Amino acid sequence: QENNVLFETINFLRRGQADVELENYDNGLVLDTEYDFIVVGAGTAGCALAARLSENPKWKVLLLEAGGPERLVMDVPIVAHFLQLGEMNWKYRTQPSDHACLAMNNNRCNWPRGKVMGGSSVLNYMMYTRGNRRDYDRWQALGNPGWSYKDVLPYFKKYEGSSVPDAEEDYVGRNGPVKVSYVNWRSKISEAFVEAAQQDGLKYRDYNGRIQNGVAFLHTTTRNSTRWSSNRAYLYPLKGKRTNLHVKKNALVTKVLIDPQTKTAYGIMVQTEGRVQKVLARREVIVSAGAINTPQLLMLSGVGPAKHLREVGIKPIADLAVGYNLQDHTAPAVTFTTNATSLKFEDFSDPTLINRFNRMEGPYGSPGGCEAIAFWDLDHERDEDGWPDIELFLVGGSMSSNPAISRAFGLKKSIYDALFAEIEDKSLNAFMIFPMILRPKSRGRIMLKSSDPFKYPLIHANYFAHPYDVDISVRGLLKAVSLMEQRGMKAIDAKLWERKIPTCKQHPYKSWAYWACYVRHFTFTIYHYSGTAKMGPKSDRAAVVDARLRVHGIRNLRVADASIMPEIMSGHPNGPVFMIAEKAADMIKQDHGFIQ
Ligand SMILES: Cc1cc2nc3c(=O)[nH]c(=O)nc-3n(C[C@H](O)[C@H](O)[C@H](O)COP(=O)(O)OP(=O)(O)OC[C@H]3O[C@@H](n4cnc5c(N)ncnc54)[C@H](O)[C@@H]3O)c2cc1C
């Protein structure tokens, strides 16, 4: 029976039905008029916060989410690209640019964001990284007591439920709700990458442990080949058990209500089931709507740059630098051909793969093809414990492996045809290395287009405003290309796919100027938008929240999500956002006398 596709499909549907039943617990909820805490946004941070705050049975907690339920099919890791094409994505786009996103339609980069229970933890590629200890020491040095690595390490350990066997025991959490594991499937290409990086001088190590510089197969937020979203991690175990936690889906918060005289937040306006209603918060409103929607909502509520708010007809209540300090990680993916088998879309139609998936193995468990990761400090390559400025991650397929990839990025057809169509036509084996810049210096900004909460905000990514970002991207790219000289890569006959971008032809091929042009074309976001409600002391004019995540100058209003990062950390932020939420929950519990 194990090989019977029909039987296995039914098994999968059964599992899916079990999740549907968990999601259905929230159906038909009638909102109360008042709660102790209202959490806006059920993303990575919001689910964790709502779960932790409702641990006090005396507090009534409301979690509001603009999107709908999570479904098991979203949690099959290999389908990650496709989710960006569906309604669970807000489908934001950056403003057109003449110096970045040049390979994308209308020179605009697509900026996906989860609009679903679990938020972007349901859309993401499940790559699990903490960043570098110096990132957090720096947050503290910027005037944020309590955020040094020593302070935040217990929160990383608290949420981690890692089964990575070679994780460093002093650093890893084994029993937390967010499951972390290696993927039960590895391509030959990823093995070659890991080998080549070691031949280049890196050690194989737990990059989430004491030292980050190194190479490893990817740690992922998965368990048993299934995505471990914040919704699955924190809310599923509570379904039907915690009556003081109310969860409302398809509920868009349009405003935080703030008394302009006392400067105190006292509730929210929410649009749900076709009408807008007011819900009051006895204690606090916590905004966890993510780095795009959090600044939008704050500004709609009168918290933001006063001049800008007046321009769109909003009366300012607190004049703060909301929306500034926008940061992201980009990576100009480079394509290589190989004689090893790469991921190809056609191969996924093999119906027996579902059998293997049900046994928790096979390529369906691969998080969108991401397989291995390496960190380099290019300025101090000999320093084993450096602070990496470049991450290379390996995707075991190419732009043409799967039609969803180029659509998700919004690649221009002319560019796709010039560079990748031949790989598709000849069905070549190809893979990509993404050289991701870890500490960009450019800063963008989120602005309101209008005072209408249903209109999308303007996203000025401002990529490459600082020349360092182009420079380090090219250096990272050259590091990726240089790996092909290592024995590991030679063994799979890996070669740079030498096709020129037509609009970079004025530069000699492979010159520094050519690669800089390449970088400005392939400005692939790695989706790490952050920093738009910066944490910092009152003396910092760019700061929006203090070190306890309270909005400066407004009572009973906090922000807890990726927006608060003063500087983006050196890795992928889903884990760090869990850490922020866990720490925020403890600070709120302390401030309201529930814990010491
Ligand atoms: C495609 C993609 C791939 C990624 N890959 C990785 C990866 O591999 N590894 C990694 O570590 N990170 C990855 N990330 C980034 C990571 O997932 C995010 O940094 C993290 O999820 C951010 O958490 P958050 O709580 O700040 O926001 P989100 O998780 O985005 O949550 C915000 C929530 O608020 C809701 N919301 C917004 N506005 C309102 C409103 N007005 N009313 C009600 N609800 C509202 C949204 O619908 C959403 O559910 C990826 C992100 C994306 C989009």
XYZ file of C-alpha atoms and ligand atoms in Angstrom:
649
model
C 0.000 0.000 0.000
C 2.927 2.337 0.630
C 3.363 2.767 -3.100
C -0.264 3.375 -3.853
C -0.537 6.970 -5.017
C -4.265 7.204 -4.403
C -3.907 5.880 -0.869
C -1.094 8.337 -0.156
C -3.038 11.250 -1.622
C -5.937 10.433 0.667
C -3.508 10.322 3.570
C -2.241 13.775 2.682
C -5.779 15.130 2.384
C -6.593 13.661 5.796
C -3.665 15.524 7.302
C -4.873 18.664 5.584
C -8.369 18.153 6.957
C -6.987 17.954 10.492
C -5.470 21.424 9.988
C -8.717 22.751 8.505
C -10.502 21.644 11.649
C -7.980 23.518 13.791
C -8.437 26.648 11.682
C -12.222 26.298 11.926
C -12.149 26.790 15.696
C -12.038 30.536 15.059
C -14.968 30.626 12.668
C -18.069 32.456 13.797
C -16.248 34.405 16.486
C -18.230 37.499 17.514
C -15.862 40.205 18.666
C -16.219 41.494 22.222
C -16.306 45.252 22.636
C -13.191 45.263 24.815
C -10.044 43.201 25.385
C -7.002 43.618 27.597
C -4.614 43.400 24.651
C -5.205 43.746 20.948
C -2.478 42.354 18.677
C -2.653 43.567 15.064
C -1.331 41.041 12.539
C -0.983 37.258 12.968
C 2.423 36.970 11.333
C 5.683 35.646 12.698
C 5.560 38.038 15.655
C 1.801 38.355 16.157
C 1.015 34.647 16.674
C 3.884 34.278 19.139
C 2.853 37.362 21.084
C -0.833 36.484 21.274
C 0.008 32.968 22.456
C 2.400 34.205 25.149
C 0.172 37.035 26.431
C -2.834 34.747 26.718
C -0.816 32.496 29.051
C -2.270 34.746 31.739
C -5.829 33.404 31.969
C -6.987 36.711 33.429
C -6.090 38.636 30.273
C -8.404 38.628 27.293
C -6.360 38.847 24.117
C -7.566 39.576 20.591
C -5.429 38.705 17.548
C -6.568 40.306 14.273
C -5.365 39.128 10.872
C -6.164 40.666 7.477
C -5.668 37.333 5.656
C -7.398 33.965 5.775
C -6.518 30.511 7.100
C -3.269 28.625 6.545
C -3.631 25.351 4.602
C -1.407 22.259 4.668
C -0.644 22.584 0.964
C 1.067 25.936 1.769
C 3.302 24.000 4.128
C 4.713 21.601 1.563
C 8.147 23.232 1.353
C 8.703 22.829 -2.382
C 5.627 24.897 -3.315
C 7.044 28.048 -1.687
C 7.439 29.971 -4.976
C 3.836 29.389 -5.955
C 2.444 30.977 -2.810
C 3.609 34.366 -4.050
C 1.184 34.081 -6.940
C -1.845 33.539 -4.705
C -4.146 35.650 -2.577
C -2.115 34.903 0.551
C 0.393 37.468 -0.737
C -0.170 41.230 -0.369
C 1.738 41.585 -3.683
C 3.502 44.851 -2.977
C 5.855 46.443 -5.510
C 8.609 48.983 -5.080
C 8.501 52.352 -6.824
C 10.257 52.336 -10.233
C 13.981 52.915 -10.102
C 16.620 53.811 -12.665
C 19.475 52.235 -10.705
C 18.005 48.990 -9.305
C 15.444 46.310 -10.210
C 16.348 46.941 -13.863
C 15.644 43.341 -14.921
C 12.133 43.477 -13.477
C 8.945 44.617 -15.188
C 8.752 48.433 -15.139
C 11.952 48.486 -13.063
C 9.900 47.591 -10.005
C 10.782 44.774 -7.648
C 7.977 42.585 -6.359
C 7.823 42.624 -2.583
C 5.761 39.663 -1.407
C 4.353 39.619 2.148
C 2.175 37.027 3.831
C -1.523 37.880 4.098
C -2.620 34.755 5.886
C -2.576 33.262 9.380
C 1.163 33.021 10.067
C 1.929 36.017 7.837
C 5.248 35.881 6.028
C 6.249 32.745 7.961
C 3.834 30.992 5.578
C 5.345 32.545 2.434
C 8.974 32.335 3.387
C 11.643 29.864 2.307
C 12.095 28.493 5.820
C 15.821 29.275 5.882
C 16.659 29.412 9.541
C 19.376 31.769 10.760
C 19.884 33.860 13.862
C 22.424 36.349 12.547
C 25.623 37.298 14.291
C 26.044 37.965 17.988
C 27.536 41.358 17.107
C 24.265 42.405 15.446
C 22.542 42.350 18.818
C 25.467 43.819 20.722
C 25.250 46.664 18.238
C 21.494 47.098 18.853
C 22.324 47.535 22.519
C 25.203 49.917 21.753
C 22.788 52.073 19.755
C 21.030 52.847 23.044
C 18.808 49.832 23.587
C 19.510 48.221 26.966
C 18.526 44.560 27.192
C 19.174 43.709 23.525
C 22.778 42.467 23.637
C 23.339 38.912 22.418
C 23.712 37.749 26.006
C 20.270 39.211 26.737
C 18.472 37.855 23.680
C 20.071 34.391 23.575
C 17.579 32.952 26.125
C 14.713 34.056 23.873
C 16.234 32.359 20.830
C 16.522 29.200 22.885
C 13.015 29.594 24.253
C 11.248 29.397 20.912
C 13.609 26.927 19.186
C 12.601 23.298 19.010
C 15.648 22.205 17.078
C 16.376 18.659 16.033
C 19.560 19.623 14.177
C 21.826 16.869 15.498
C 25.111 18.771 15.274
C 23.816 22.044 16.724
C 25.981 23.384 19.561
C 24.236 22.365 22.762
C 25.169 25.550 24.657
C 23.460 27.668 22.037
C 20.499 25.703 20.754
C 16.958 25.373 22.114
C 15.526 21.877 21.880
C 12.055 22.197 23.364
C 10.495 25.358 21.974
C 7.439 25.583 19.717
C 9.255 26.542 16.483
C 10.619 23.358 14.979
C 13.991 23.598 13.257
C 15.593 20.770 11.319
C 17.748 19.733 8.406
C 15.846 18.788 5.271
C 15.599 15.019 4.724
C 16.780 15.312 1.164
C 19.975 16.560 -0.422
C 20.954 17.050 -4.042
C 24.439 16.260 -5.319
C 24.769 19.960 -6.151
C 24.345 20.985 -2.524
C 26.952 18.423 -1.490
C 29.334 19.916 -4.061
C 28.654 23.424 -2.748
C 29.340 22.442 0.849
C 32.531 20.690 -0.218
C 33.713 23.620 -2.369
C 33.131 26.163 0.414
C 35.256 24.023 2.727
C 37.957 23.794 0.066
C 37.791 27.606 -0.019
C 38.656 27.646 3.672
C 35.359 27.652 5.564
C 34.580 25.148 8.302
C 31.423 23.080 8.282
C 29.624 24.276 11.394
C 26.434 25.173 13.213
C 26.225 28.735 11.894
C 23.608 29.456 14.565
C 26.097 28.530 17.265
C 29.066 30.350 18.753
C 30.652 31.283 15.416
C 28.644 32.211 12.339
C 31.310 32.142 9.615
C 31.143 28.744 7.970
C 29.175 26.513 5.665
C 26.394 24.019 6.313
C 23.367 22.344 4.898
C 20.454 24.584 5.619
C 18.716 24.613 8.991
C 15.044 25.111 8.222
C 11.896 25.965 10.139
C 10.386 22.627 9.245
C 9.609 19.359 10.976
C 8.872 16.143 9.138
C 9.154 17.925 5.783
C 6.416 20.367 6.801
C 6.700 24.161 7.125
C 6.605 25.276 10.749
C 4.888 28.642 10.525
C 4.234 30.837 13.550
C 0.573 29.862 13.294
C 1.375 26.147 13.408
C 3.990 26.630 16.127
C 2.108 28.851 18.542
C -1.627 28.729 17.786
C -2.460 25.186 16.657
C -1.562 23.693 20.047
C -3.998 26.116 21.737
C -7.044 25.557 19.546
C -10.111 24.845 21.614
C -8.089 25.140 24.819
C -7.603 28.833 25.501
C -10.879 30.687 25.766
C -9.241 33.998 26.673
C -7.583 34.184 23.230
C -9.777 35.329 20.353
C -8.455 35.070 16.798
C -10.226 36.881 13.970
C -9.258 36.267 10.354
C -10.122 38.431 7.331
C -10.049 41.398 9.689
C -8.188 44.470 8.436
C -7.295 47.006 11.081
C -7.745 50.455 9.554
C -6.659 52.629 12.469
C -5.281 52.562 15.985
C -7.454 54.819 18.135
C -5.334 57.326 20.045
C -6.675 60.088 22.270
C -4.927 63.212 20.920
C -5.102 64.980 24.288
C -3.780 62.252 26.576
C -1.771 60.624 23.757
C -3.030 57.238 24.844
C -4.007 54.355 22.546
C -7.366 52.909 23.546
C -8.473 50.595 20.740
C -8.638 49.973 17.012
C -11.006 50.211 14.062
C -11.289 46.980 12.130
C -13.017 46.049 8.918
C -14.417 42.554 9.046
C -17.444 40.785 7.659
C -18.287 43.783 5.512
C -18.377 46.428 8.225
C -16.013 48.587 10.184
C -16.194 48.303 13.958
C -14.466 49.680 17.001
C -12.803 47.398 19.558
C -11.349 48.799 22.761
C -8.119 47.825 24.508
C -8.075 48.099 28.301
C -4.293 47.735 28.494
C -2.439 47.948 25.196
C -2.529 47.773 21.435
C 0.456 45.967 19.929
C 1.120 46.448 16.230
C 2.750 43.409 14.586
C 1.691 44.062 11.013
C 5.190 43.720 9.521
C 7.687 46.250 8.198
C 5.392 47.573 5.455
C 1.977 47.567 7.130
C 3.110 48.580 10.604
C 4.418 51.973 9.458
C 1.373 52.371 7.231
C -1.010 51.729 10.120
C 0.913 53.966 12.519
C 0.838 56.799 10.013
C -2.879 56.290 9.298
C -3.348 56.640 13.059
C -1.492 59.968 13.332
C 1.891 58.584 14.362
C 4.557 59.554 11.841
C 6.430 62.422 10.229
C 4.104 65.388 10.860
C 4.772 67.128 7.557
C 4.123 63.992 5.512
C 0.952 63.192 7.460
C -0.426 66.702 6.872
C 0.319 66.349 3.151
C -2.069 63.391 2.973
C -4.640 64.992 5.245
C -3.907 63.218 8.536
C -3.674 65.174 11.797
C -0.386 64.268 13.481
C -0.510 63.102 17.089
C 3.164 62.152 17.481
C 5.838 63.461 15.127
C 8.077 60.402 14.683
C 10.305 59.046 11.893
C 7.902 56.223 11.021
C 8.588 54.577 7.653
C 12.212 55.726 7.458
C 15.207 53.416 7.960
C 13.786 50.764 5.593
C 16.344 48.004 5.005
C 16.421 44.817 2.985
C 18.819 42.134 1.825
C 19.344 41.657 -1.897
C 21.244 39.010 -3.838
C 22.186 39.056 -7.543
C 21.695 35.346 -8.229
C 24.273 33.773 -10.541
C 23.468 30.736 -12.702
C 25.737 27.756 -13.325
C 25.288 24.625 -15.410
C 26.301 21.180 -14.189
C 26.239 17.512 -15.062
C 24.530 16.729 -11.740
C 20.750 16.533 -11.710
C 19.093 19.790 -10.780
C 15.535 20.456 -9.676
C 13.161 20.696 -12.601
C 9.493 21.428 -12.527
C 8.569 18.409 -14.707
C 10.123 16.050 -12.164
C 7.665 17.159 -9.536
C 4.758 15.751 -11.465
C 5.949 12.228 -10.606
C 2.937 11.088 -8.567
C 4.985 8.773 -6.377
C 6.726 11.804 -4.859
C 3.709 12.289 -2.640
C 4.338 8.816 -1.221
C 7.866 9.841 -0.351
C 6.616 13.136 1.062
C 4.240 11.270 3.354
C 7.284 9.275 4.534
C 8.956 12.682 5.185
C 11.569 12.372 2.505
C 12.161 13.376 -1.088
C 12.385 16.721 -2.859
C 8.924 17.966 -1.814
C 10.582 18.688 1.529
C 13.091 21.046 -0.072
C 12.286 24.665 0.835
C 11.817 26.073 -2.647
C 15.098 24.443 -3.652
C 17.232 26.288 -1.038
C 19.679 23.755 0.294
C 22.929 25.054 1.707
C 24.357 28.243 3.117
C 27.760 29.813 3.741
C 28.937 32.985 5.464
C 32.104 34.925 4.671
C 33.689 38.009 6.176
C 35.315 39.130 2.948
C 37.354 41.880 4.607
C 38.852 39.465 7.136
C 38.860 36.099 5.413
C 41.431 34.721 7.825
C 39.401 35.634 10.891
C 37.535 32.442 11.709
C 35.130 34.321 13.950
C 34.601 37.334 11.690
C 31.397 39.295 11.249
C 30.244 38.086 7.831
C 29.350 40.632 5.192
C 28.284 38.104 2.565
C 26.156 34.984 2.618
C 26.027 32.625 -0.319
C 23.103 30.293 -0.487
C 22.540 27.538 -2.944
C 19.346 26.834 -4.866
C 19.493 23.481 -6.633
C 17.590 24.722 -9.696
C 17.582 27.713 -12.021
C 15.282 30.567 -13.045
C 13.834 28.233 -15.627
C 13.321 25.223 -13.337
C 9.917 26.428 -12.408
C 7.709 29.001 -14.138
C 6.701 30.452 -10.768
C 10.208 31.712 -10.009
C 10.558 34.299 -12.759
C 6.905 35.287 -12.313
C 7.385 35.729 -8.598
C 10.336 38.027 -9.227
C 8.517 39.794 -12.082
C 11.416 39.248 -14.495
C 11.195 41.044 -17.865
C 10.513 38.603 -20.693
C 13.336 40.058 -22.787
C 15.805 39.354 -19.973
C 14.426 35.866 -19.341
C 14.653 35.040 -23.042
C 18.209 36.349 -23.367
C 19.566 34.579 -20.302
C 17.465 31.598 -19.333
C 15.232 30.414 -22.200
C 18.031 28.249 -23.606
C 18.385 26.396 -20.304
C 14.667 25.685 -20.470
C 14.654 24.738 -24.166
C 17.593 22.351 -23.831
C 16.468 21.124 -20.417
C 19.938 21.739 -19.023
C 20.864 20.995 -15.449
C 21.508 24.312 -13.761
C 21.651 25.824 -10.306
C 21.914 29.255 -8.722
C 24.016 30.804 -6.008
C 22.567 33.879 -4.326
C 25.279 36.168 -2.905
C 23.247 38.005 -0.275
C 24.621 41.210 1.194
C 24.315 41.071 4.953
C 24.828 44.636 6.157
C 23.543 47.029 3.493
C 24.124 50.732 3.985
C 21.281 52.047 1.803
C 18.056 53.063 3.520
C 14.620 53.320 1.945
C 11.290 54.615 3.113
C 7.619 53.631 3.339
C 5.252 56.536 2.697
C 1.504 56.875 2.579
C -0.057 57.284 -0.810
C -3.240 58.532 0.780
C -5.180 58.472 4.029
C -7.283 55.611 2.655
C -6.311 52.439 4.591
C -7.229 50.302 1.581
C -4.655 51.985 -0.671
C -1.188 50.443 -0.669
C 1.634 52.552 0.728
C 4.524 53.722 -1.461
C 7.682 51.663 -1.141
C 10.911 53.491 -1.894
C 13.416 50.648 -1.594
C 16.277 52.985 -2.500
C 18.529 50.016 -3.257
C 22.151 50.869 -4.010
C 21.819 54.480 -2.892
C 25.066 53.736 -1.076
C 27.959 52.572 -3.316
C 29.086 50.021 -0.692
C 26.038 47.908 -1.492
C 26.981 47.551 -5.165
C 30.584 46.940 -4.260
C 29.928 44.173 -1.740
C 27.332 42.578 -4.048
C 29.940 42.304 -6.807
C 32.508 40.915 -4.386
C 30.006 38.327 -3.191
C 29.120 37.407 -6.744
C 32.796 36.948 -7.618
C 33.189 34.727 -4.556
C 30.335 32.568 -5.873
C 31.964 32.357 -9.318
C 35.350 31.528 -7.772
C 33.893 28.457 -6.037
C 33.710 26.790 -9.459
C 37.514 26.494 -9.291
C 37.261 24.206 -6.268
C 37.439 20.439 -6.652
C 33.944 19.919 -5.282
C 32.394 21.989 -8.045
C 34.708 20.666 -10.741
C 33.518 17.158 -9.892
C 30.010 18.078 -11.040
C 31.353 20.043 -14.010
C 29.860 23.272 -12.701
C 30.351 26.242 -15.023
C 29.231 29.838 -15.066
C 26.322 30.232 -17.494
C 27.838 32.832 -19.762
C 24.967 34.763 -21.250
C 25.086 38.546 -21.314
C 22.410 40.919 -20.160
C 21.604 42.854 -23.367
C 21.336 46.163 -21.492
C 24.814 45.713 -19.950
C 26.550 45.106 -23.268
C 28.336 48.458 -23.143
C 30.624 46.969 -20.461
C 33.325 44.373 -21.258
C 31.904 40.981 -20.245
C 32.911 39.959 -16.703
C 34.547 43.344 -15.995
C 33.776 44.953 -12.634
C 31.518 47.478 -14.462
C 29.628 44.610 -16.116
C 28.988 42.896 -12.811
C 27.910 46.191 -11.233
C 25.413 46.535 -14.075
C 24.334 42.911 -13.477
C 23.781 43.651 -9.793
C 21.611 46.652 -10.629
C 19.536 44.455 -12.947
C 19.154 41.354 -10.778
C 18.175 43.126 -7.602
C 16.514 40.058 -6.154
C 14.964 40.875 -2.826
C 15.433 38.175 -0.206
C 12.308 39.664 1.437
C 13.874 40.925 4.643
C 12.214 44.336 4.857
C 12.807 45.780 8.286
C 13.623 48.840 10.368
C 10.636 51.096 9.605
C 9.707 51.687 13.262
C 13.235 51.854 14.547
C 14.027 50.994 18.154
C 16.183 53.608 19.866
C 16.342 56.105 22.700
C 14.333 59.318 22.619
C 17.508 61.239 21.854
C 17.721 59.386 18.517
C 15.536 61.405 16.163
C 15.137 58.388 13.886
C 13.728 56.212 16.690
C 10.042 55.295 16.834
C 9.955 52.870 19.769
C 12.039 52.623 22.927
C 13.939 49.562 24.117
C 10.703 48.172 25.627
C 9.108 48.629 22.203
C 6.739 51.384 23.418
C 6.005 54.046 20.818
C 7.749 57.237 21.936
C 5.302 59.774 23.301
C 2.218 57.516 23.110
C 0.938 55.448 25.998
C -0.346 51.880 25.651
C 0.989 51.391 22.126
C 3.832 49.068 21.177
C 5.334 47.667 18.025
C 6.723 44.145 17.927
C 7.848 42.825 14.552
C 10.637 43.239 11.984
C 10.013 47.004 11.914
C 11.783 47.594 15.201
C 15.220 46.397 14.078
C 17.513 49.427 14.251
C 19.864 47.684 11.829
C 19.041 44.546 9.890
C 20.766 41.493 11.301
C 23.238 39.398 9.303
C 20.997 36.578 8.152
C 17.355 35.752 7.519
C 15.015 37.474 9.968
C 12.172 35.050 10.655
C 13.965 33.608 13.703
C 15.063 37.002 15.040
C 11.441 38.191 14.729
C 10.345 35.241 16.896
C 12.995 36.355 19.367
C 11.641 39.933 19.287
C 8.116 38.652 19.947
C 9.193 36.391 22.814
C 11.106 39.237 24.429
C 8.252 41.688 23.831
C 5.831 39.281 25.516
C 8.035 39.087 28.595
C 8.458 42.865 28.748
C 4.693 43.357 28.525
C 4.127 40.729 31.211
C 6.650 42.525 33.412
C 5.182 45.962 32.794
C 1.728 44.671 33.778
C 2.964 42.815 36.825
C 2.314 39.272 35.586
C 5.966 38.251 35.842
C 8.981 39.826 37.562
C 8.694 35.272 0.142
C 9.415 35.421 1.446
C 10.499 34.596 1.717
C 11.196 34.730 2.921
N 12.167 33.816 3.235
C 12.692 33.828 4.478
C 13.518 32.762 4.926
O 13.758 31.793 4.201
N 14.030 32.828 6.180
C 13.764 33.874 7.018
O 14.273 33.882 8.135
N 12.975 34.888 6.616
C 12.397 34.869 5.397
N 11.527 35.834 5.034
C 11.313 36.959 5.947
C 10.479 36.597 7.174
O 9.475 35.674 6.850
C 9.905 37.891 7.730
O 10.963 38.753 8.087
C 9.042 37.666 8.958
O 8.017 36.750 8.685
C 8.447 39.010 9.377
O 7.591 38.814 10.465
P 6.634 39.981 10.931
O 5.898 39.477 12.112
O 7.426 41.224 11.056
O 5.640 40.235 9.713
P 4.664 39.234 8.944
O 5.009 37.824 9.233
O 4.630 39.682 7.535
O 3.262 39.477 9.644
C 2.462 40.600 9.489
C 1.017 40.134 9.519
O 0.172 41.249 9.731
C -0.949 41.161 8.886
N -1.441 42.523 8.698
C -0.801 43.530 8.088
N -1.542 44.658 8.142
C -2.646 44.351 8.830
C -3.782 45.101 9.216
N -3.880 46.400 8.934
N -4.767 44.474 9.896
C -4.655 43.149 10.211
N -3.598 42.399 9.853
C -2.602 42.990 9.187
C -0.386 40.530 7.629
O -1.395 39.998 6.815
C 0.562 39.501 8.206
O -0.081 38.288 8.457
C 10.817 35.741 3.847
C 9.723 36.559 3.577
C 9.017 36.401 2.387
C 7.831 37.294 2.111
